[in-house]
Coordinates of C-alpha atoms in Angstrom, one line a residue:
M23 CA 40.7 16.9 115.7
K24 CA 42.0 18.4 118.9
I25 CA 41.3 22.1 119.1
A26 CA 42.5 24.6 121.8
V27 CA 40.5 27.8 122.6
V28 CA 42.2 31.0 123.6
T29 CA 40.7 34.3 124.8
D30 CA 41.9 37.3 126.7
S31 CA 41.1 38.6 130.2
N32 CA 38.7 41.2 128.6
S33 CA 36.3 38.3 128.5
G34 CA 36.1 38.4 132.3
I35 CA 37.3 34.8 132.5
T36 CA 39.9 34.5 135.2
Q37 CA 43.0 32.3 135.0
K38 CA 41.3 29.8 137.4
Q39 CA 38.1 29.8 135.5
G40 CA 40.1 29.3 132.3
E41 CA 41.7 26.2 133.7
E42 CA 38.3 24.9 134.8
M43 CA 36.9 25.5 131.3
G44 CA 39.9 23.9 129.6
I45 CA 40.9 27.1 127.8
S46 CA 43.8 29.6 127.8
V47 CA 43.4 33.2 128.9
V48 CA 45.9 35.8 127.8
P49 CA 46.2 38.4 130.6
M50 CA 45.7 42.0 129.4
P51 CA 48.5 44.4 130.4
F52 CA 47.9 47.7 132.2
M53 CA 50.2 50.6 132.8
I54 CA 49.8 52.1 136.3
D55 CA 52.0 55.1 137.1
G56 CA 54.5 53.9 134.6
E57 CA 54.7 50.3 135.7
T58 CA 53.2 47.3 133.8
Y59 CA 50.8 44.9 135.5
F60 CA 48.9 41.9 134.1
E61 CA 45.2 41.4 134.8
D62 CA 44.5 38.5 137.2
I63 CA 48.2 37.7 137.6
T64 CA 49.9 40.8 139.1
L65 CA 46.7 42.9 139.2
T66 CA 43.5 41.9 140.9
Q67 CA 40.1 43.6 140.5
E68 CA 40.4 44.9 144.0
E69 CA 43.9 46.4 143.5
F70 CA 42.8 48.0 140.2
Y71 CA 39.9 49.8 141.8
H72 CA 42.0 50.8 144.8
R73 CA 44.5 52.4 142.4
L74 CA 41.7 54.1 140.5
E75 CA 40.3 55.6 143.7
R76 CA 43.8 57.0 144.5
N77 CA 43.8 58.7 141.1
A78 CA 46.7 56.6 139.8
D79 CA 47.5 57.1 136.1
I80 CA 46.0 54.0 134.5
S81 CA 46.0 53.0 130.9
T82 CA 45.4 49.8 128.9
S83 CA 47.8 48.1 126.6
Q84 CA 47.8 44.9 124.5
P85 CA 49.7 41.7 124.8
S86 CA 53.0 41.5 123.1
P87 CA 53.3 39.5 119.9
E88 CA 55.8 37.2 121.7
T89 CA 53.3 36.5 124.5
V90 CA 50.6 35.4 122.0
T91 CA 52.9 33.3 119.7
K92 CA 54.6 31.5 122.6
L93 CA 51.1 30.5 123.8
W94 CA 50.1 29.3 120.3
D95 CA 53.4 27.4 119.9
R96 CA 52.8 25.6 123.2
L97 CA 49.2 24.7 122.3
L98 CA 50.1 23.6 118.8
S99 CA 52.6 21.1 120.2
D100 CA 49.7 18.9 121.3
H101 CA 46.7 20.4 119.4
D102 CA 45.8 20.4 115.7
Q103 CA 44.3 23.9 115.7
V104 CA 43.8 27.0 117.9
V105 CA 40.7 29.2 117.9
H106 CA 41.7 32.6 119.4
I107 CA 38.8 34.9 120.5
P108 CA 40.2 38.4 121.4
M109 CA 38.2 41.5 122.4
S110 CA 36.5 43.5 119.6
S111 CA 38.7 44.9 116.9
G112 CA 36.9 48.2 117.3
L113 CA 38.0 48.5 120.9
S114 CA 41.6 47.3 120.7
S115 CA 44.3 46.7 118.1
S116 CA 45.1 43.3 119.7
C117 CA 42.7 41.5 117.4
E118 CA 44.2 43.0 114.3
M119 CA 47.7 42.1 115.6
A120 CA 46.6 38.5 116.2
M121 CA 45.0 38.2 112.8
A122 CA 48.2 39.4 111.1
M123 CA 50.3 36.9 112.9
A124 CA 47.8 34.0 112.3
A125 CA 48.2 34.6 108.5
Q126 CA 51.9 33.8 108.6
E127 CA 53.8 30.6 108.8
P128 CA 53.7 28.4 110.9
Y129 CA 50.2 29.5 112.0
E130 CA 48.3 29.8 108.7
G131 CA 45.6 27.2 108.5
R132 CA 46.2 26.2 112.1
V133 CA 45.3 29.3 114.2
F134 CA 41.9 30.9 113.6
V135 CA 41.5 34.4 115.0
V136 CA 37.8 35.4 115.5
D137 CA 36.8 39.0 115.0
N138 CA 33.2 39.0 116.2
Q139 CA 33.2 42.4 118.0
R140 CA 32.5 41.1 121.5
I141 CA 33.9 42.1 124.9
S142 CA 33.3 41.2 128.5
V143 CA 30.3 38.9 129.2
T144 CA 29.4 38.7 125.5
Q145 CA 33.0 37.6 124.7
Y146 CA 32.7 35.0 127.4
Q147 CA 29.6 33.7 125.6
S148 CA 31.6 33.4 122.4
V149 CA 34.1 31.2 124.3
R150 CA 31.2 29.0 125.5
D151 CA 29.9 28.8 121.9
A152 CA 33.3 27.8 120.6
L153 CA 33.5 25.0 123.1
M154 CA 30.0 23.8 122.2
L155 CA 30.9 23.8 118.5
I156 CA 34.1 21.8 119.2
G157 CA 31.9 19.3 121.1
Q158 CA 29.7 19.0 118.0
G159 CA 32.7 18.3 115.8
A160 CA 33.4 21.6 114.1
D161 CA 36.9 22.5 113.1
G162 CA 38.7 25.9 113.5
A163 CA 37.6 27.4 110.2
Q164 CA 33.9 26.4 110.8
I165 CA 34.0 27.8 114.4
K166 CA 35.5 31.1 113.2
K167 CA 32.9 31.4 110.4
R168 CA 29.9 30.7 112.8
L169 CA 31.1 33.1 115.5
E170 CA 31.7 35.9 113.0
E171 CA 28.3 35.2 111.3
T172 CA 26.6 35.8 114.6
A173 CA 28.7 38.7 115.7
K174 CA 25.8 41.2 115.9
D175 CA 23.5 38.9 117.8
S176 CA 24.6 40.7 121.0
V177 CA 24.3 44.1 122.7
I178 CA 25.4 45.8 125.9
F179 CA 23.8 48.8 127.6
I180 CA 25.8 50.5 130.4
T181 CA 25.1 53.4 132.8
V182 CA 28.0 55.0 134.6
D183 CA 28.2 56.5 138.1
T184 CA 30.5 59.4 137.1
L185 CA 31.5 61.3 134.0
K186 CA 35.1 61.6 135.2
Y187 CA 36.5 58.7 133.2
L188 CA 34.5 59.4 130.0
K189 CA 36.1 62.9 130.1
K190 CA 39.5 61.5 130.8
G191 CA 39.3 59.1 127.8
G192 CA 38.1 62.0 125.5
R193 CA 34.7 60.5 125.0
I194 CA 33.1 63.7 126.3
T195 CA 34.5 67.3 126.6
P196 CA 35.4 68.8 129.9
A197 CA 32.6 71.3 129.5
A198 CA 30.0 68.6 128.9
A199 CA 31.4 66.6 131.9
A200 CA 31.1 69.6 134.1
L201 CA 27.6 70.4 133.0
G202 CA 26.5 66.7 133.2
T203 CA 27.9 66.5 136.8
L204 CA 26.1 69.7 137.8
L205 CA 22.8 68.3 136.4
K206 CA 23.5 64.9 137.9
I207 CA 23.2 63.2 134.5
K208 CA 23.6 59.4 134.3
P209 CA 24.4 58.6 130.7
V210 CA 23.4 55.3 129.2
L211 CA 26.0 53.9 126.7
I212 CA 25.7 51.1 124.2
I213 CA 28.2 48.6 122.8
L214 CA 26.8 47.2 119.6
G215 CA 29.4 46.0 117.2
E216 CA 32.7 47.8 117.1
K217 CA 32.5 50.7 119.6
L218 CA 31.2 52.3 122.8
D219 CA 28.6 55.0 122.0
A220 CA 26.2 57.3 123.8
Y221 CA 22.7 56.0 123.8
A222 CA 20.5 58.1 126.2
K223 CA 20.6 60.4 129.3
A224 CA 19.0 59.8 132.7
R225 CA 18.8 61.8 135.9
T226 CA 18.9 59.0 138.4
V227 CA 20.1 55.4 138.6
K228 CA 16.5 54.2 138.8
Q229 CA 15.7 56.0 135.6
A230 CA 18.9 54.8 133.9
K231 CA 17.9 51.2 134.7
S232 CA 14.5 51.8 133.3
V233 CA 16.0 53.2 130.1
M234 CA 18.3 50.1 129.8
L235 CA 15.5 47.7 130.3
T236 CA 13.3 49.4 127.7
A237 CA 16.3 49.4 125.3
I238 CA 17.0 45.7 125.8
Q239 CA 13.3 44.9 125.3
K240 CA 13.4 46.8 122.0
E241 CA 16.5 44.9 120.9
L242 CA 14.9 41.6 121.8
E243 CA 11.7 42.4 119.9
T244 CA 13.4 43.8 116.8
R245 CA 17.0 42.7 116.0
L246 CA 17.1 39.5 118.2
H247 CA 13.5 38.4 117.4
D248 CA 12.9 37.1 120.8
G249 CA 10.5 39.3 122.8
E250 CA 10.0 36.9 125.7
C251 CA 13.8 36.1 125.8
R252 CA 13.4 32.4 125.3
R253 CA 16.3 32.1 122.9
C254 CA 18.7 34.7 124.4
H255 CA 21.3 34.8 127.2
L256 CA 21.0 37.7 129.5
A257 CA 23.7 39.1 131.8
I258 CA 24.1 41.8 134.4
A259 CA 27.5 43.3 134.7
H260 CA 29.1 45.9 136.8
T261 CA 32.3 47.7 137.8
N262 CA 32.9 47.3 141.5
N263 CA 29.2 47.6 142.1
E264 CA 28.1 44.1 143.2
E265 CA 25.2 44.9 145.5
A266 CA 23.4 47.1 143.0
A267 CA 24.1 44.5 140.3
L268 CA 22.5 41.8 142.4
E269 CA 19.4 43.9 142.9
F270 CA 19.3 44.7 139.1
K271 CA 19.6 40.9 138.4
K272 CA 16.5 40.2 140.4
E273 CA 14.6 42.8 138.5
V274 CA 15.7 41.3 135.2
E275 CA 14.9 37.7 136.3
E276 CA 11.3 38.8 137.3
R277 CA 10.8 40.5 133.9
Y278 CA 12.2 37.5 131.9
P279 CA 11.2 34.3 133.7
Y280 CA 12.3 32.1 130.7
A281 CA 15.8 33.5 130.5
D282 CA 19.0 32.4 132.2
V283 CA 20.6 35.5 133.8
I284 CA 24.2 35.5 134.8
M285 CA 26.1 38.2 136.7
A286 CA 29.8 39.1 136.2
P287 CA 32.1 42.1 136.6
L288 CA 32.8 44.1 133.4
S289 CA 36.4 43.7 132.1
L290 CA 39.0 46.1 133.6
S291 CA 39.6 47.5 130.1
I292 CA 36.0 48.8 130.0
A293 CA 36.4 50.0 133.7
C294 CA 39.3 52.2 132.6
H295 CA 37.0 54.1 130.4
I296 CA 33.8 54.2 132.6
G297 CA 35.1 54.0 136.2
P298 CA 33.6 52.2 139.2
G299 CA 29.9 52.1 140.1
S300 CA 28.5 51.2 136.7
L301 CA 25.7 48.8 135.8
A302 CA 25.2 47.0 132.6
V303 CA 22.7 44.6 131.0
T304 CA 23.5 42.5 128.0
A305 CA 21.5 40.2 125.6
T306 CA 23.1 37.6 123.4
R307 CA 21.0 35.4 121.1
K308 CA 21.7 31.7 121.4
M309 CA 23.3 30.2 118.4
D310 CA 21.0 27.8 116.5
E311 CA 23.4 25.0 117.3
E312 CA 22.9 25.6 121.1
Y313 CA 19.1 26.0 120.8
E314 CA 18.7 22.8 118.7
E315 CA 21.0 20.9 121.1
D316 CA 18.8 21.9 124.0
H317 CA 15.3 21.8 122.3
G318 CA 15.7 19.7 119.2
A319 CA 15.9 20.8 115.6
V320 CA 13.6 23.8 114.6

């Protein structure tokens, strides 16, 4: 069975990377000062942050139904099935839209939309998992089932450089933002499942990194059952903060010598809500199928 994999640019996968991986990437649209742009097609990471620094009015949107169905139609002309992995349904309505369309003719039973509540580097890992499962002979229904069964085997912790964008998005009040700025608070946020939530407060970037590392260790020991990080993927992510991310990556690699640690920019959809200068660390438990493929049956 020939199966195509589709994701969106919230995964952090560029159009070029998508071609190299053999997948399709739906570009997420952005509204900037009333004009529509498409991530990685008419809007680069550099241009996005340049506009953000100039205080442009930036908001996120979702792909049109026609954009998605045209892609499905093209893929189904020479594939048996499509596995579509959008960003978390708790962070965007694009997943719900895709699921509704996949339940209708001619897509029912041929397009499988995965709602496993992932975004950015964790969504990227879901794409890799889907490709692995295809290589092992799974069909679209089986892939959807496995990705959704393992939805909560992942967590993201983020610290932000400024409270400006959390205030703009309504996640904190103007008064709280003003007080936090005065006290130089560096909030630590968590994405676990469906939404972005407050997790802890720090006074410095160094302290925020310490909070995140302690939090990741707790997740590894309790929910992910892998204290030494032998069965998890780790990632360092950032918003226009590569130098600090590289330094943080080295710290994490020293702490977890058995882990593979990748580094990637956070998706622009997240950047809209947290602004530039952020740092994040993520942990995603390897699927049993991957671990057994690498180490033999357990």
